[in-house]
Each structure stands twice: as C-alpha cells, then as structure tokens.
PDB file of C-alpha atoms in Angstrom:
ATOM      1  CA  UNK V1259     -17.076   5.309  15.825  1.00 93.00           C
ATOM      2  CA  UNK V1260     -16.217   1.694  16.425  1.00 95.00           C
ATOM      3  CA  UNK V1261     -19.228   0.495  14.463  1.00 96.00           C
ATOM      4  CA  UNK V1262     -18.186   2.682  11.586  1.00 97.00           C
ATOM      5  CA  UNK V1263     -14.711   1.073  11.560  1.00 98.00           C
ATOM      6  CA  UNK V1264     -16.069  -2.382  11.796  1.00 97.00           C
ATOM      7  CA  UNK V1265     -18.628  -1.821   8.941  1.00 97.00           C
ATOM      8  CA  UNK V1266     -15.740  -0.391   6.833  1.00 98.00           C
ATOM      9  CA  UNK V1267     -13.672  -3.430   7.416  1.00 98.00           C
ATOM     10  CA  UNK V1268     -16.692  -5.639   6.476  1.00 98.00           C
ATOM     11  CA  UNK V1269     -16.985  -3.699   3.225  1.00 97.00           C
ATOM     12  CA  UNK V1270     -13.300  -4.127   2.559  1.00 98.00           C
ATOM     13  CA  UNK V1271     -13.461  -7.907   3.139  1.00 98.00           C
ATOM     14  CA  UNK V1272     -16.010  -8.102   0.299  1.00 97.00           C
ATOM     15  CA  UNK V1273     -13.682  -6.049  -1.904  1.00 97.00           C
ATOM     16  CA  UNK V1274     -10.834  -8.329  -1.018  1.00 97.00           C
ATOM     17  CA  UNK V1275     -12.816 -11.368  -1.813  1.00 96.00           C
ATOM     18  CA  UNK V1276     -13.652  -9.885  -5.308  1.00 96.00           C
ATOM     19  CA  UNK V1277     -10.175  -8.685  -5.891  1.00 96.00           C
ATOM     20  CA  UNK V1278      -8.572 -12.129  -5.247  1.00 95.00           C
ATOM     21  CA  UNK V1279     -11.249 -14.165  -6.984  1.00 95.00           C
ATOM     22  CA  UNK V1280     -11.495 -12.067 -10.163  1.00 95.00           C
ATOM     23  CA  UNK V1281      -9.032 -12.563 -13.146  1.00 95.00           C
ATOM     24  CA  UNK V1282      -6.952  -9.494 -13.784  1.00 95.00           C
ATOM     25  CA  UNK V1283      -8.342  -9.054 -17.271  1.00 94.00           C
ATOM     26  CA  UNK V1284     -11.809  -8.818 -15.843  1.00 95.00           C
ATOM     27  CA  UNK V1285     -10.695  -6.469 -13.113  1.00 96.00           C
ATOM     28  CA  UNK V1286      -9.374  -4.108 -15.785  1.00 96.00           C
ATOM     29  CA  UNK V1287     -12.304  -4.564 -18.215  1.00 96.00           C
ATOM     30  CA  UNK V1288     -14.674  -1.582 -18.775  1.00 95.00           C
ATOM     31  CA  UNK V1289     -18.010  -2.887 -20.141  1.00 93.00           C
ATOM     32  CA  UNK V1290     -20.041  -0.946 -22.606  1.00 91.00           C
ATOM     33  CA  UNK V1291     -21.962   1.837 -20.873  1.00 90.00           C
ATOM     34  CA  UNK V1292     -19.640   2.196 -17.976  1.00 93.00           C
ATOM     35  CA  UNK V1293     -16.727   4.661 -17.356  1.00 93.00           C
ATOM     36  CA  UNK V1294     -14.555   2.604 -15.144  1.00 95.00           C
ATOM     37  CA  UNK V1295     -13.536  -0.899 -14.039  1.00 97.00           C
ATOM     38  CA  UNK V1296     -13.647  -3.073 -10.989  1.00 97.00           C
ATOM     39  CA  UNK V1297      -9.991  -2.362 -10.374  1.00 97.00           C
ATOM     40  CA  UNK V1298     -10.363   1.397 -10.745  1.00 98.00           C
ATOM     41  CA  UNK V1299     -13.224   1.413  -8.242  1.00 98.00           C
ATOM     42  CA  UNK V1300     -11.244  -0.628  -5.765  1.00 97.00           C
ATOM     43  CA  UNK V1301      -8.155   1.542  -5.866  1.00 98.00           C
ATOM     44  CA  UNK V1302     -10.319   4.713  -5.869  1.00 98.00           C
ATOM     45  CA  UNK V1303     -11.861   3.577  -2.549  1.00 98.00           C
ATOM     46  CA  UNK V1304      -8.497   3.190  -0.945  1.00 98.00           C
ATOM     47  CA  UNK V1305      -7.281   6.548  -2.348  1.00 98.00           C
ATOM     48  CA  UNK V1306     -10.399   8.543  -1.334  1.00 98.00           C
ATOM     49  CA  UNK V1307     -10.301   7.278   2.220  1.00 98.00           C
ATOM     50  CA  UNK V1308      -6.737   8.683   2.511  1.00 98.00           C
ATOM     51  CA  UNK V1309      -7.727  11.965   0.957  1.00 98.00           C
ATOM     52  CA  UNK V1310     -10.897  12.432   2.976  1.00 98.00           C
ATOM     53  CA  UNK V1311      -9.452  11.412   6.321  1.00 98.00           C
ATOM     54  CA  UNK V1312      -5.670  12.148   6.168  1.00 98.00           C
ATOM     55  CA  UNK V1313      -5.007  14.844   3.704  1.00 98.00           C
ATOM     56  CA  UNK V1314      -7.993  16.987   4.961  1.00 98.00           C
ATOM     57  CA  UNK V1315      -6.758  16.612   8.412  1.00 98.00           C
ATOM     58  CA  UNK V1316      -3.384  18.044   7.333  1.00 98.00           C
ATOM     59  CA  UNK V1317      -1.630  14.732   7.780  1.00 98.00           C
ATOM     60  CA  UNK V1318       0.541  12.595   5.521  1.00 97.00           C
ATOM     61  CA  UNK V1319      -1.249  10.006   3.444  1.00 97.00           C
ATOM     62  CA  UNK V1320      -0.182   6.244   3.624  1.00 96.00           C
ATOM     63  CA  UNK V1321      -0.475   5.471  -0.011  1.00 96.00           C
ATOM     64  CA  UNK V1322       1.832   6.570  -2.863  1.00 95.00           C
ATOM     65  CA  UNK V1323       1.444   9.814  -4.749  1.00 95.00           C
ATOM     66  CA  UNK V1324       1.278   7.772  -8.063  1.00 95.00           C
ATOM     67  CA  UNK V1325      -1.728   5.812  -6.705  1.00 96.00           C
ATOM     68  CA  UNK V1326      -3.549   9.045  -5.627  1.00 97.00           C
ATOM     69  CA  UNK V1327      -2.816  10.644  -8.950  1.00 96.00           C
ATOM     70  CA  UNK V1328      -4.058   7.814 -10.956  1.00 96.00           C
ATOM     71  CA  UNK V1329      -7.287   6.819  -8.892  1.00 97.00           C
ATOM     72  CA  UNK V1330      -8.509  10.094  -7.321  1.00 97.00           C
ATOM     73  CA  UNK V1331     -11.886  11.621  -8.231  1.00 96.00           C
ATOM     74  CA  UNK V1332     -12.022  12.783 -11.824  1.00 95.00           C
ATOM     75  CA  UNK V1333      -9.638  10.220 -13.209  1.00 96.00           C
ATOM     76  CA  UNK V1334     -10.385   7.812 -15.767  1.00 93.00           C
ATOM     77  CA  UNK V1335      -8.834   4.197 -16.054  1.00 93.00           C
ATOM     78  CA  UNK V1336      -6.125   3.474 -18.545  1.00 88.00           C
ATOM     79  CA  UNK V1337      -6.862  -0.100 -18.688  1.00 85.00           C
ATOM     80  CA  UNK V1338      -3.479  -0.963 -17.301  1.00 85.00           C
ATOM     81  CA  UNK V1339      -2.153  -1.861 -13.821  1.00 89.00           C
ATOM     82  CA  UNK V1340       1.265  -2.798 -12.664  1.00 88.00           C
ATOM     83  CA  UNK V1341       1.496  -5.745 -10.333  1.00 90.00           C
ATOM     84  CA  UNK V1342       3.158  -3.411  -7.711  1.00 93.00           C
ATOM     85  CA  UNK V1343       0.216  -1.089  -7.829  1.00 94.00           C
ATOM     86  CA  UNK V1344      -2.279  -3.951  -7.386  1.00 94.00           C
ATOM     87  CA  UNK V1345      -0.168  -5.167  -4.371  1.00 95.00           C
ATOM     88  CA  UNK V1346      -0.193  -1.724  -2.802  1.00 95.00           C
ATOM     89  CA  UNK V1347      -4.074  -1.569  -3.090  1.00 96.00           C
ATOM     90  CA  UNK V1348      -4.517  -5.087  -1.785  1.00 96.00           C
ATOM     91  CA  UNK V1349      -2.155  -4.316   1.160  1.00 95.00           C
ATOM     92  CA  UNK V1350      -4.008  -1.187   2.020  1.00 97.00           C
ATOM     93  CA  UNK V1351      -7.569  -2.586   1.879  1.00 97.00           C
ATOM     94  CA  UNK V1352      -7.220  -3.543   5.563  1.00 97.00           C
ATOM     95  CA  UNK V1353      -4.142  -1.701   6.705  1.00 97.00           C
ATOM     96  CA  UNK V1354      -5.686   1.661   5.836  1.00 98.00           C
ATOM     97  CA  UNK V1355      -8.684   1.000   7.930  1.00 98.00           C
ATOM     98  CA  UNK V1356      -6.801  -0.511  10.884  1.00 98.00           C
ATOM     99  CA  UNK V1357      -4.393   2.513  10.838  1.00 98.00           C
ATOM    100  CA  UNK V1358      -7.301   5.052  10.651  1.00 98.00           C
ATOM    101  CA  UNK V1359      -8.867   3.347  13.599  1.00 98.00           C
ATOM    102  CA  UNK V1360      -5.621   3.360  15.625  1.00 98.00           C
ATOM    103  CA  UNK V1361      -4.851   7.013  14.606  1.00 98.00           C
ATOM    104  CA  UNK V1362      -8.398   8.063  15.621  1.00 98.00           C
ATOM    105  CA  UNK V1363      -8.190   6.313  18.918  1.00 98.00           C
ATOM    106  CA  UNK V1364      -4.785   7.819  19.518  1.00 98.00           C
ATOM    107  CA  UNK V1365      -6.140  11.278  18.986  1.00 98.00           C
ATOM    108  CA  UNK V1366      -3.950  12.031  15.896  1.00 98.00           C
ATOM    109  CA  UNK V1367      -6.678  13.964  14.100  1.00 98.00           C
ATOM    110  CA  UNK V1368      -6.630  17.456  15.656  1.00 97.00           C
ATOM    111  CA  UNK V1369      -7.792  19.695  12.845  1.00 98.00           C
ATOM    112  CA  UNK V1370      -9.887  19.193   9.677  1.00 98.00           C
ATOM    113  CA  UNK V1371     -10.147  21.297   6.517  1.00 97.00           C
ATOM    114  CA  UNK V1372     -13.918  21.124   6.008  1.00 97.00           C
ATOM    115  CA  UNK V1373     -15.554  21.094   2.520  1.00 96.00           C
ATOM    116  CA  UNK V1374     -18.768  20.175   0.745  1.00 96.00           C
ATOM    117  CA  UNK V1375     -18.706  17.040  -1.411  1.00 93.00           C
ATOM    118  CA  UNK V1376     -20.025  16.942  -4.947  1.00 91.00           C
ATOM    119  CA  UNK V1377     -23.199  15.317  -3.440  1.00 91.00           C
ATOM    120  CA  UNK V1378     -23.700  18.466  -1.303  1.00 94.00           C
ATOM    121  CA  UNK V1379     -22.715  16.870   2.041  1.00 95.00           C
ATOM    122  CA  UNK V1380     -20.764  19.264   4.238  1.00 97.00           C
ATOM    123  CA  UNK V1381     -18.001  17.546   6.072  1.00 98.00           C
ATOM    124  CA  UNK V1382     -16.636  19.650   9.005  1.00 98.00           C
ATOM    125  CA  UNK V1383     -14.606  17.153  11.039  1.00 98.00           C
ATOM    126  CA  UNK V1384     -12.884  13.843  10.900  1.00 98.00           C
ATOM    127  CA  UNK V1385     -15.747  12.007  12.319  1.00 98.00           C
ATOM    128  CA  UNK V1386     -18.013  13.082   9.484  1.00 98.00           C
ATOM    129  CA  UNK V1387     -15.325  12.339   6.916  1.00 98.00           C
ATOM    130  CA  UNK V1388     -15.026   8.779   8.321  1.00 98.00           C
ATOM    131  CA  UNK V1389     -18.827   8.453   8.176  1.00 97.00           C
ATOM    132  CA  UNK V1390     -18.960   9.830   4.617  1.00 97.00           C
ATOM    133  CA  UNK V1391     -16.109   7.504   3.532  1.00 98.00           C
ATOM    134  CA  UNK V1392     -18.270   4.501   4.506  1.00 97.00           C
ATOM    135  CA  UNK V1393     -21.182   5.814   2.429  1.00 97.00           C
ATOM    136  CA  UNK V1394     -18.710   6.487  -0.566  1.00 97.00           C
ATOM    137  CA  UNK V1395     -17.336   3.006  -0.207  1.00 97.00           C
ATOM    138  CA  UNK V1396     -20.793   1.533  -0.256  1.00 97.00           C
ATOM    139  CA  UNK V1397     -21.652   3.477  -3.526  1.00 97.00           C
ATOM    140  CA  UNK V1398     -18.592   2.026  -5.048  1.00 98.00           C
ATOM    141  CA  UNK V1399     -19.221  -1.487  -3.893  1.00 98.00           C
ATOM    142  CA  UNK V1400     -22.560  -1.260  -5.701  1.00 97.00           C
ATOM    143  CA  UNK V1401     -20.878  -0.241  -8.847  1.00 97.00           C
ATOM    144  CA  UNK V1402     -18.348  -3.150  -8.611  1.00 97.00           C
ATOM    145  CA  UNK V1403     -21.110  -5.618  -8.099  1.00 96.00           C
ATOM    146  CA  UNK V1404     -22.923  -4.352 -11.135  1.00 95.00           C
ATOM    147  CA  UNK V1405     -19.722  -4.445 -13.110  1.00 96.00           C
ATOM    148  CA  UNK V1406     -19.107  -8.034 -11.989  1.00 95.00           C
ATOM    149  CA  UNK V1407     -22.578  -8.908 -13.189  1.00 93.00           C
ATOM    150  CA  UNK V1408     -22.004  -7.344 -16.603  1.00 92.00           C
ATOM    151  CA  UNK V1409     -18.724  -9.122 -16.952  1.00 92.00           C
ATOM    152  CA  UNK V1410     -20.068 -12.441 -15.557  1.00 85.00           C
ATOM    153  CA  UNK V1411     -17.137 -12.482 -13.134  1.00 69.00           C
ATOM    154  CA  UNK V1412     -16.733 -15.265 -10.720  1.00 69.00           C
ATOM    155  CA  UNK V1413     -18.258 -14.951  -7.230  1.00 65.00           C
TER     156      UNK V1413
END
C-alpha cells in the first residue's frame, strides 16, 4: 500500500502546482465542449477520496458537508468559488492523503460497505477503494491537463 499512497501524493503535488499557478478565472472557466472546470475536478478529487475511503468505511469524513454536496459525483460547477472553499481544498490536497495513510497504518479501517462503481469495478474493501481512488485521480488529472490546454493556462 505504501507505493499507492506515495503515487497519490505525487498526483496531488501536480494538482497543487496547477492550482497555485493558474489564475482563479481560468480555474473556474468551462471551455466549450466541456462540462466542468479545472477547479471542479480538483475539488471533486478531494471529495471522492473522502467518500470512497472514509464514508464507505463507516467513518467520519474530514471535509465539510458543503464541499461534498457541491463536488460529489453528479454535480455540475456553478462557476463560483469562495476563497474559504478553495483554501479547504488546497489544505486537503496533502492532508487528506497523509491522514488516510496514518489511519490505514493505524488499523482504523475495520469494515467497508462494498459497491460497484459506474465503471463496473467492484470495490469490496478499503485497499481496493484506495487503489481505485488513485485510478480515479489519474482520470481527473488527465481532464485537468486537457482543460489547461484548452484554456492556454500557465504551466
């Protein structure tokens, strides 16, 4: 599992660099032909990790209910973002992965409410959830990179 946590942190480092280098108006922009923004994808990654790993393990999530409601699967961006919301996501890019690692190593995840993802992947335990989360984050990083290219955002 250590390599999965390490790779997830590497992905989050890329997201952090994009988040801090991209002007807010470009983070929130939705180019023609797209359904969401760079910002929505970043916040969605943080929220989904909490849902996949913590909520499905019957544990409390470490992000606000407002963030979950706004960025969970099936939501659409409203083109707005409060500074506090952006700070919460920025803070949780690394904190949520570090805490997941600590909680996993500490044996906090005792049960898991398995389910099948919309891609048809059956997730039966927290290890599979953590692995699927990394795959999910990779998909969204690809979308973010495509959005940046469309918006000609800074590297």
